[in-house]
CSV table of C-alpha atoms in Angstrom, one decimal:
chain,number,residue,atom,x,y,z
A,80,MET,CA,-36.6,-134.8,130.7
A,81,LYS,CA,-38.7,-132.2,132.5
A,82,GLN,CA,-40.1,-130.9,129.2
A,83,ILE,CA,-41.2,-134.5,128.2
A,84,ALA,CA,-42.9,-135.0,131.6
A,85,PHE,CA,-44.7,-131.7,131.2
A,86,PHE,CA,-45.9,-132.6,127.8
A,87,LEU,CA,-47.2,-135.9,129.0
A,88,LEU,CA,-49.0,-134.3,131.9
A,89,LEU,CA,-50.6,-131.7,129.6
A,90,THR,CA,-51.8,-134.5,127.3
A,91,VAL,CA,-53.6,-136.2,130.2
A,92,LEU,CA,-55.1,-132.9,131.4
A,93,VAL,CA,-56.6,-132.0,128.1
A,94,GLY,CA,-58.0,-135.4,127.5
A,95,CYS,CA,-58.2,-137.6,124.4
A,96,LYS,CA,-57.8,-136.0,121.0
A,97,THR,CA,-57.2,-137.6,117.6
A,98,THR,CA,-57.2,-135.7,114.3
A,99,ASN,CA,-55.6,-136.2,111.0
A,100,ASP,CA,-55.4,-134.8,107.5
A,101,THR,CA,-58.3,-136.9,106.3
A,102,GLY,CA,-60.7,-135.2,108.7
A,103,ASN,CA,-61.3,-137.8,111.5
A,104,VAL,CA,-62.0,-136.0,114.8
A,105,ILE,CA,-62.2,-138.1,117.9
A,106,GLU,CA,-61.9,-135.7,120.8
A,107,SER,CA,-62.8,-135.4,124.5
A,108,THR,CA,-61.5,-132.9,127.0
A,109,ASP,CA,-63.5,-134.3,130.0
A,110,ALA,CA,-66.3,-136.7,130.8
A,111,ALA,CA,-69.0,-134.2,129.8
A,112,THR,CA,-67.7,-133.3,126.3
A,113,PHE,CA,-66.8,-135.2,123.2
A,114,VAL,CA,-66.7,-134.8,119.4
A,115,LEU,CA,-67.0,-137.6,116.9
A,116,GLU,CA,-66.7,-136.4,113.3
A,117,LEU,CA,-66.0,-139.0,110.6
A,118,GLY,CA,-63.3,-138.4,108.0
A,119,GLU,CA,-62.1,-140.4,105.1
A,120,ASP,CA,-60.2,-142.7,107.4
A,121,ALA,CA,-63.4,-144.0,108.8
A,122,LEU,CA,-64.1,-145.7,105.5
A,123,ASP,CA,-61.4,-148.3,106.1
A,124,GLN,CA,-64.1,-150.0,108.2
A,125,SER,CA,-61.7,-150.5,111.2
A,126,MET,CA,-64.3,-149.1,113.7
A,127,ILE,CA,-66.6,-151.9,112.7
A,128,ALA,CA,-63.9,-154.5,112.7
A,129,ASP,CA,-62.6,-153.6,116.2
A,130,GLY,CA,-66.1,-153.4,117.7
A,131,THR,CA,-66.2,-149.7,118.2
A,132,LEU,CA,-69.4,-149.7,116.1
A,133,SER,CA,-71.9,-152.6,116.4
A,134,CYS,CA,-75.6,-153.1,115.9
A,135,SER,CA,-78.5,-155.0,117.5
A,136,GLY,CA,-81.6,-155.5,115.2
A,137,CYS,CA,-79.9,-153.6,112.4
A,138,SER,CA,-76.8,-153.4,110.3
A,139,VAL,CA,-74.1,-150.7,110.6
A,140,SER,CA,-72.0,-149.4,107.8
A,141,LEU,CA,-69.3,-146.7,107.2
A,142,GLU,CA,-69.8,-145.1,103.8
A,143,SER,CA,-69.7,-141.8,102.0
A,144,ILE,CA,-73.2,-140.2,101.7
A,145,ALA,CA,-73.6,-136.9,99.7
A,146,GLY,CA,-69.9,-136.2,100.0
A,147,LYS,CA,-69.5,-136.9,103.7
A,148,PRO,CA,-68.3,-140.0,105.5
A,149,ALA,CA,-71.0,-141.3,107.8
A,150,ILE,CA,-72.2,-144.0,110.2
A,151,GLY,CA,-75.2,-145.7,108.5
A,152,ILE,CA,-77.9,-147.6,110.4
A,153,THR,CA,-80.1,-149.8,108.3
A,154,THR,CA,-83.0,-151.7,109.8
A,155,ASP,CA,-86.4,-153.4,109.1
A,156,GLN,CA,-87.2,-153.4,112.8
A,157,GLU,CA,-89.4,-150.9,114.7
A,158,PHE,CA,-86.5,-150.1,117.0
A,159,SER,CA,-82.9,-151.1,116.9
A,160,ASP,CA,-79.6,-150.1,118.5
A,161,GLY,CA,-76.5,-148.9,116.6
A,162,PHE,CA,-73.9,-148.8,119.3
A,163,ILE,CA,-70.9,-146.5,119.6
A,164,ASP,CA,-68.4,-147.6,122.2
A,165,LEU,CA,-67.5,-144.3,123.8
A,166,LYS,CA,-65.3,-145.8,126.4
A,167,LYS,CA,-63.1,-147.4,123.7
A,168,LEU,CA,-62.9,-144.1,121.7
A,169,TYR,CA,-62.2,-141.8,124.6
A,170,GLY,CA,-60.8,-144.0,127.4
A,171,TYR,CA,-63.7,-143.3,129.9
A,172,PRO,CA,-67.5,-143.2,130.0
A,173,ILE,CA,-69.4,-139.9,129.1
A,174,ASN,CA,-71.6,-138.2,131.7
A,175,PHE,CA,-74.5,-136.8,129.6
A,176,ARG,CA,-76.1,-135.3,132.7
A,177,GLU,CA,-73.2,-132.8,133.0
A,178,ALA,CA,-73.4,-131.7,129.4
A,179,ASP,CA,-75.7,-128.9,128.2
A,180,TYR,CA,-76.1,-129.5,124.5
A,181,LEU,CA,-75.9,-132.0,121.7
A,182,GLU,CA,-75.0,-131.1,118.1
A,183,LEU,CA,-75.9,-133.7,115.5
A,184,GLU,CA,-75.3,-133.8,111.7
A,185,LEU,CA,-77.5,-136.3,110.0
A,186,TYR,CA,-79.0,-137.4,106.7
A,187,VAL,CA,-82.2,-139.2,106.0
A,188,PRO,CA,-83.0,-140.4,102.4
A,189,LYS,CA,-86.4,-139.5,101.0
A,190,ASP,CA,-87.3,-143.2,100.6
A,191,SER,CA,-86.5,-143.9,104.3
A,192,TRP,CA,-89.4,-144.6,106.7
A,193,ILE,CA,-87.2,-143.7,109.7
A,194,THR,CA,-89.2,-140.8,111.2
A,195,ALA,CA,-87.4,-140.2,114.5
A,196,LEU,CA,-84.0,-140.8,116.2
A,197,LYS,CA,-83.6,-141.5,119.9
A,198,PHE,CA,-80.5,-142.1,122.0
A,199,ASN,CA,-80.2,-145.1,124.3
A,200,TYR,CA,-77.5,-145.2,127.0
A,201,LYS,CA,-75.6,-148.2,128.4
A,202,ASP,CA,-73.1,-148.4,131.2
A,203,ASP,CA,-70.4,-151.0,132.1
A,204,GLU,CA,-72.7,-152.5,134.7
A,205,GLY,CA,-75.3,-153.5,132.1
A,206,ASN,CA,-77.9,-150.7,132.9
A,207,PHE,CA,-79.6,-149.7,129.7
A,208,GLY,CA,-82.2,-147.0,129.1
A,209,GLY,CA,-83.3,-144.1,127.0
A,210,CYS,CA,-85.5,-141.0,126.6
A,211,HIS,CA,-87.8,-139.3,124.1
A,212,GLU,CA,-86.9,-138.3,120.5
A,213,ILE,CA,-83.6,-136.4,120.0
A,214,ALA,CA,-84.5,-135.5,116.5
A,215,ASN,CA,-87.6,-136.1,114.2
A,216,ASN,CA,-87.9,-133.0,112.0
A,217,PHE,CA,-87.1,-135.0,108.9
A,218,HIS,CA,-90.1,-134.3,106.6
A,219,GLY,CA,-89.1,-131.5,104.2
A,220,ASN,CA,-85.4,-132.1,105.0
A,221,TYR,CA,-84.8,-135.4,103.2
A,222,ASP,CA,-81.8,-136.1,100.9
A,223,ARG,CA,-79.6,-133.4,102.5
A,224,TRP,CA,-77.3,-133.1,105.4
A,225,ILE,CA,-78.9,-131.2,108.3
A,226,LYS,CA,-77.5,-130.0,111.6
A,227,VAL,CA,-79.6,-130.0,114.7
A,228,LYS,CA,-78.9,-128.8,118.3
A,229,VAL,CA,-80.5,-130.3,121.3
A,230,ASP,CA,-80.9,-129.0,124.9
A,231,LEU,CA,-79.8,-132.0,126.8
A,232,LYS,CA,-81.2,-130.8,130.1
A,233,GLU,CA,-84.6,-130.8,128.5
A,234,ALA,CA,-84.1,-134.0,126.4
A,235,LEU,CA,-82.9,-136.0,129.4
A,236,ALA,CA,-85.8,-134.9,131.7
A,237,ASP,CA,-88.0,-137.9,131.2
A,238,CYS,CA,-86.1,-141.2,130.8
A,239,LYS,CA,-86.6,-144.9,131.5
A,240,ASN,CA,-84.5,-147.9,132.2
A,241,TRP,CA,-85.0,-150.9,129.9
A,242,VAL,CA,-82.5,-153.0,131.8
A,243,GLY,CA,-81.3,-152.5,135.4
A,244,ASP,CA,-82.3,-150.1,138.2
A,245,LYS,CA,-79.5,-147.6,137.9
A,246,SER,CA,-79.5,-144.8,135.4
A,247,PRO,CA,-76.7,-145.3,132.8
A,248,ILE,CA,-76.8,-141.7,131.6
A,249,PRO,CA,-74.1,-140.3,134.0
A,250,ASN,CA,-71.8,-143.1,133.1
A,251,THR,CA,-72.4,-144.0,129.5
A,252,ALA,CA,-69.9,-146.5,128.1
A,253,SER,CA,-71.9,-147.2,124.9
A,254,LEU,CA,-74.2,-144.8,123.1
A,255,SER,CA,-77.0,-146.2,121.0
A,256,LEU,CA,-78.4,-144.5,117.9
A,257,ASN,CA,-82.0,-145.7,118.1
A,258,PRO,CA,-84.0,-145.0,115.0
A,259,TYR,CA,-87.8,-145.4,114.8
A,260,ASN,CA,-88.7,-147.3,111.6
A,261,THR,CA,-92.4,-147.0,110.8
A,262,HIS,CA,-92.5,-149.4,107.9
A,263,GLN,CA,-91.2,-152.8,108.8
A,264,ALA,CA,-91.8,-154.6,105.6
A,265,ASP,CA,-88.6,-153.1,104.1
A,266,SER,CA,-85.3,-151.8,105.4
A,267,SER,CA,-84.7,-148.0,105.9
A,268,ALA,CA,-81.6,-146.1,106.7
A,269,ILE,CA,-80.3,-143.0,108.5
A,270,TYR,CA,-76.8,-141.6,108.5
A,271,VAL,CA,-74.8,-139.6,111.0
A,272,HIS,CA,-71.6,-137.7,110.2
A,273,ARG,CA,-71.0,-135.7,113.4
A,274,ILE,CA,-71.9,-135.9,117.1
A,275,ARG,CA,-70.7,-133.2,119.5
A,276,VAL,CA,-71.6,-133.0,123.2
A,277,GLY,CA,-70.6,-130.2,125.4
A,278,ASN,CA,-71.4,-127.1,127.6
A,279,ASP,CA,-70.9,-124.2,125.2
A,280,LEU,CA,-73.7,-123.4,122.8
A,281,PRO,CA,-72.8,-124.4,119.2
A,282,ALA,CA,-72.9,-121.8,116.5
A,283,GLY,CA,-74.0,-122.5,113.0
A,284,ASP,CA,-77.0,-122.9,110.7
A,285,PHE,CA,-79.3,-125.4,112.5
A,286,VAL,CA,-82.6,-127.0,111.6
A,287,ALA,CA,-85.1,-127.4,114.4
A,288,ALA,CA,-84.5,-130.8,116.0
A,289,LEU,CA,-88.1,-131.6,116.6
A,290,SER,CA,-91.1,-131.4,114.3
A,291,ALA,CA,-94.2,-129.4,115.3
A,292,LYS,CA,-96.7,-131.7,117.1
A,293,PRO,CA,-100.1,-132.5,115.6
A,294,ASP,CA,-102.9,-130.2,116.9
A,295,THR,CA,-105.9,-131.1,114.8
A,296,ILE,CA,-108.4,-131.4,117.7
A,297,THR,CA,-111.6,-132.5,116.0
A,298,SER,CA,-114.5,-134.7,116.4
A,299,PRO,CA,-115.5,-136.5,114.2
A,300,PHE,CA,-112.0,-137.6,113.3
A,301,VAL,CA,-110.6,-140.0,110.7
A,302,MET,CA,-107.1,-141.1,110.0
A,303,ASP,CA,-106.7,-142.3,106.4
A,304,PHE,CA,-102.9,-143.1,106.5
A,305,GLU,CA,-102.2,-141.0,103.4
A,306,ASP,CA,-98.6,-139.7,103.3
A,307,THR,CA,-99.3,-136.0,104.0
A,308,PRO,CA,-97.2,-133.5,106.1
A,309,HIS,CA,-99.7,-134.0,109.0
A,310,PHE,CA,-99.4,-137.7,108.8
A,311,ARG,CA,-95.6,-137.4,108.9
A,312,GLN,CA,-96.0,-135.3,112.1
A,313,ILE,CA,-98.0,-138.2,113.6
A,314,LEU,CA,-95.3,-140.7,112.6
A,315,ALA,CA,-92.5,-138.4,113.9
A,316,TYR,CA,-94.0,-138.8,117.4
A,317,ARG,CA,-95.0,-142.4,117.1
A,318,GLY,CA,-98.6,-141.4,117.2
A,319,PHE,CA,-99.8,-145.0,116.7
A,320,GLU,CA,-98.4,-148.5,116.7
A,321,SER,CA,-99.5,-151.6,114.9
A,322,SER,CA,-97.9,-155.1,115.3
A,323,GLY,CA,-95.6,-155.7,112.3
A,324,GLN,CA,-96.4,-152.3,111.0
A,325,ALA,CA,-96.1,-151.5,107.3
A,326,PHE,CA,-97.9,-149.2,104.8
A,327,GLY,CA,-99.2,-150.1,101.4
A,328,LYS,CA,-101.3,-148.6,98.6
A,329,ASN,CA,-103.7,-150.6,96.4
A,330,LYS,CA,-103.7,-153.5,98.9
A,331,PHE,CA,-106.3,-156.0,97.8
A,332,GLY,CA,-108.1,-153.4,95.7
A,333,ASN,CA,-108.0,-150.5,98.2
A,334,PRO,CA,-106.9,-147.5,96.2
A,335,THR,CA,-105.6,-145.5,99.2
A,336,ASN,CA,-102.8,-146.1,101.8
A,337,ALA,CA,-103.5,-148.6,104.5
A,338,VAL,CA,-101.6,-149.8,107.6
A,339,ARG,CA,-100.7,-153.5,108.3
A,340,LEU,CA,-101.1,-155.5,111.4
A,341,LYS,CA,-99.2,-158.8,111.2
A,342,ASN,CA,-98.2,-161.6,113.5
A,343,SER,CA,-96.8,-165.1,113.1
A,344,ASN,CA,-96.1,-168.2,115.1
A,345,ASP,CA,-92.5,-167.9,114.0
A,346,VAL,CA,-91.9,-164.6,115.9
A,347,LYS,CA,-92.0,-163.8,119.6
A,348,ARG,CA,-94.5,-161.0,119.2
A,349,LYS,CA,-97.1,-161.5,122.0
A,350,PHE,CA,-99.8,-159.2,120.7
A,351,THR,CA,-101.6,-158.5,117.5
A,352,CYS,CA,-102.8,-155.0,118.0
A,353,PHE,CA,-103.5,-151.4,116.8
A,354,LEU,CA,-102.8,-148.6,119.3
A,355,PRO,CA,-103.3,-144.9,118.6
A,356,MET,CA,-102.1,-142.4,121.2
A,357,PHE,CA,-104.6,-139.6,120.9
A,358,ASP,CA,-102.5,-136.7,122.3
A,359,LYS,CA,-100.0,-137.5,119.6
A,360,VAL,CA,-102.6,-137.9,116.8
A,361,THR,CA,-105.0,-135.0,117.6
A,362,GLY,CA,-103.0,-133.0,120.1
A,363,SER,CA,-105.1,-133.9,123.1
A,364,PRO,CA,-106.9,-136.8,124.8
A,365,VAL,CA,-110.4,-137.6,123.6
A,366,ASP,CA,-113.7,-137.2,125.6
A,367,PHE,CA,-115.4,-140.5,124.8
A,368,THR,CA,-118.6,-139.5,126.5
A,369,LYS,CA,-119.2,-137.5,123.3
A,370,VAL,CA,-118.3,-140.3,120.9
A,371,LYS,CA,-121.1,-142.4,119.4
A,372,LYS,CA,-119.0,-145.0,117.6
A,373,ILE,CA,-115.5,-146.0,116.6
A,374,TYR,CA,-115.0,-147.4,113.1
A,375,PHE,CA,-112.4,-148.6,110.7
A,376,ASP,CA,-112.1,-150.5,107.4
A,377,TYR,CA,-110.2,-153.7,107.3
A,378,TYR,CA,-109.0,-156.5,105.1
A,379,LEU,CA,-108.2,-159.8,106.8
A,380,THR,CA,-106.3,-162.2,104.5
A,381,GLU,CA,-107.8,-165.6,103.8
A,382,GLU,CA,-104.6,-167.3,105.0
A,383,SER,CA,-104.9,-165.8,108.4
A,384,ASP,CA,-105.7,-168.1,111.4
A,385,ALA,CA,-109.3,-167.8,112.6
A,386,PHE,CA,-110.0,-165.9,115.8
A,387,GLU,CA,-113.3,-165.1,117.4
A,388,ASP,CA,-113.2,-161.5,118.6
A,389,ALA,CA,-111.1,-158.5,119.6
A,390,THR,CA,-110.4,-156.7,123.0
A,391,LEU,CA,-110.8,-152.9,123.3
A,392,PHE,CA,-108.9,-150.9,125.9
A,393,LEU,CA,-109.5,-147.2,126.6
A,394,THR,CA,-106.8,-145.8,128.9
A,395,GLY,CA,-105.9,-142.7,130.9
A,396,GLN,CA,-102.5,-141.1,130.8
A,397,HIS,CA,-99.6,-143.6,131.1
A,398,TRP,CA,-102.1,-146.4,131.4
A,399,GLY,CA,-102.9,-145.3,135.0
A,400,GLN,CA,-106.6,-146.1,134.4
A,401,ILE,CA,-107.9,-148.8,132.1
A,402,LEU,CA,-111.3,-149.6,130.7
A,403,LYS,CA,-111.6,-153.0,129.0
A,404,ASP,CA,-114.1,-154.9,126.9
A,405,SER,CA,-112.8,-158.4,126.2
A,406,SER,CA,-115.1,-158.9,123.2
A,407,ALA,CA,-115.7,-155.5,121.7
A,408,ILE,CA,-115.9,-156.8,118.1
A,409,LYS,CA,-116.9,-160.2,116.7
A,410,GLY,CA,-117.5,-161.7,113.3
A,411,PHE,CA,-114.4,-160.7,111.4
A,412,LYS,CA,-114.5,-161.7,107.8
A,413,THR,CA,-111.7,-162.7,105.5
A,414,GLY,CA,-111.0,-162.0,101.8
A,415,SER,CA,-112.8,-158.7,101.4
A,416,TRP,CA,-112.7,-155.1,102.6
A,417,GLU,CA,-115.2,-154.6,105.4
A,418,ARG,CA,-116.3,-151.8,107.8
A,419,ALA,CA,-116.1,-152.6,111.5
A,420,GLU,CA,-118.1,-150.4,113.8
A,421,ILE,CA,-118.0,-150.3,117.6
A,422,TYR,CA,-121.0,-148.4,119.1
A,423,MET,CA,-120.1,-147.1,122.6
A,424,ASP,CA,-123.5,-147.9,124.1
A,425,SER,CA,-123.1,-151.6,123.1
A,426,LEU,CA,-119.8,-152.0,125.0
A,427,ASP,CA,-119.3,-153.8,128.3
A,428,LEU,CA,-116.5,-151.6,129.6
A,429,ARG,CA,-115.0,-152.7,132.9
A,430,LEU,CA,-112.6,-150.5,135.0
A,431,VAL,CA,-109.7,-153.0,135.4
A,432,LYS,CA,-107.1,-150.5,136.7
A,433,GLY,CA,-107.4,-147.3,138.7
A,434,GLU,CA,-110.3,-145.9,140.7
A,435,VAL,CA,-111.7,-143.3,138.3
A,436,SER,CA,-112.9,-144.0,134.8
A,437,PRO,CA,-110.8,-142.3,132.1
A,438,ILE,CA,-113.8,-142.2,129.7
A,439,SER,CA,-113.9,-138.4,129.5
A,440,GLU,CA,-110.1,-138.1,129.0
A,441,VAL,CA,-108.8,-141.1,127.0
A,442,TYR,CA,-105.2,-140.9,126.0
A,443,GLU,CA,-104.8,-144.3,124.3
A,444,LEU,CA,-107.0,-146.8,122.5
A,445,ARG,CA,-105.8,-150.3,121.9
A,446,LEU,CA,-107.5,-153.0,119.8
A,447,ASP,CA,-106.1,-156.5,120.4
A,448,LEU,CA,-107.0,-159.4,118.0
A,449,ASN,CA,-107.7,-162.4,120.3
A,450,TYR,CA,-105.9,-165.2,118.5
A,451,LEU,CA,-106.2,-168.7,119.7
A,452,PRO,CA,-103.2,-170.5,121.4
A,453,GLY,CA,-100.6,-171.5,118.7
A,454,LYS,CA,-102.7,-169.8,116.0
A,455,LYS,CA,-101.4,-166.2,115.6
A,456,ASN,CA,-100.6,-166.2,111.9
A,457,THR,CA,-102.5,-163.0,111.1
A,458,GLU,CA,-102.3,-160.3,108.4
A,459,MET,CA,-104.8,-157.5,108.5
A,460,TRP,CA,-104.8,-154.2,106.6
A,461,MET,CA,-106.6,-151.2,108.1
A,462,ASP,CA,-107.8,-147.9,106.6
A,463,ASN,CA,-110.0,-145.0,107.6
A,464,PHE,CA,-109.7,-145.4,111.4
A,465,GLY,CA,-111.9,-142.8,113.1
A,466,TRP,CA,-114.7,-141.9,115.5
A,467,GLU,CA,-117.9,-139.7,115.5
């Protein structure tokens, strides 16, 4: 009887561990460590059926990819959440703040437009938040399994809550795999075979988790949206956003790649905008006292609702200072490719936030199409965005 009691106590002390001959590993020795490695047993789909895996804005699958069982997240949304119920797996929440590292084994197909993976964290009280990219070094590593290791002390240094006031990270009941999908006209996928969190440094053959950041500081500058390694670096760090973003070549007779801005009365999207973040595009903010004009080519479809003009914002870091011209561009034409030019000396820029103008150190530019109430059915394609 004493031997049985000792065995039960030892089981509690070492935590939760489940392994079997088919390779499933579901293991945690304390609240700061866990391993989830999928084996063939995962393919019975029970983790989806019992709610251990779920998705918001995406679909979740369990399938064999290039010889390994994996969690698949497929989405046509910019961001979505593939949830893993850690509390259900291990019996208690995980404290990511007490862990030192993350090891991740993942697979990104070459035709996928997912360019980064973030984690979001959710506790039992409903607090929900996340941080910067966990991994985005996918270009050049497509169509193969790669292992990355992440310093969690560094990765969790700058995080935000999306819901609630209390950080969920020390008490994570559900972990979200949060892929960034840059092309929202079609679905893209990412696959995860193994997640390991702990305090001892992992050994193995690892690929750098994060891509090199763009550093092409130049003026004049033009972004032509061609699918080059530099452009993939920009996408890896979400260097720009456009509403309903998608990419397309040979759109309406344009031979090169262009980016889409799209809105509709049928969706809740409030803005129809294009927003480049200069420190993620060129490597540094831009001194607009030295810029003569901003320009871009555009094609506005004939089916788009009419609008009169567009608002231009030039902002400091984290939007702490904002310059605004509510009618920076007028006279948009439909049904043909046109060149829009914004001359800096023609703008009526007003400082609407902050005390000091950010004009000599602009971190972000935002162009908002000013649609009329109830008339936001808009599709615009943009190419050759730049300044000189």
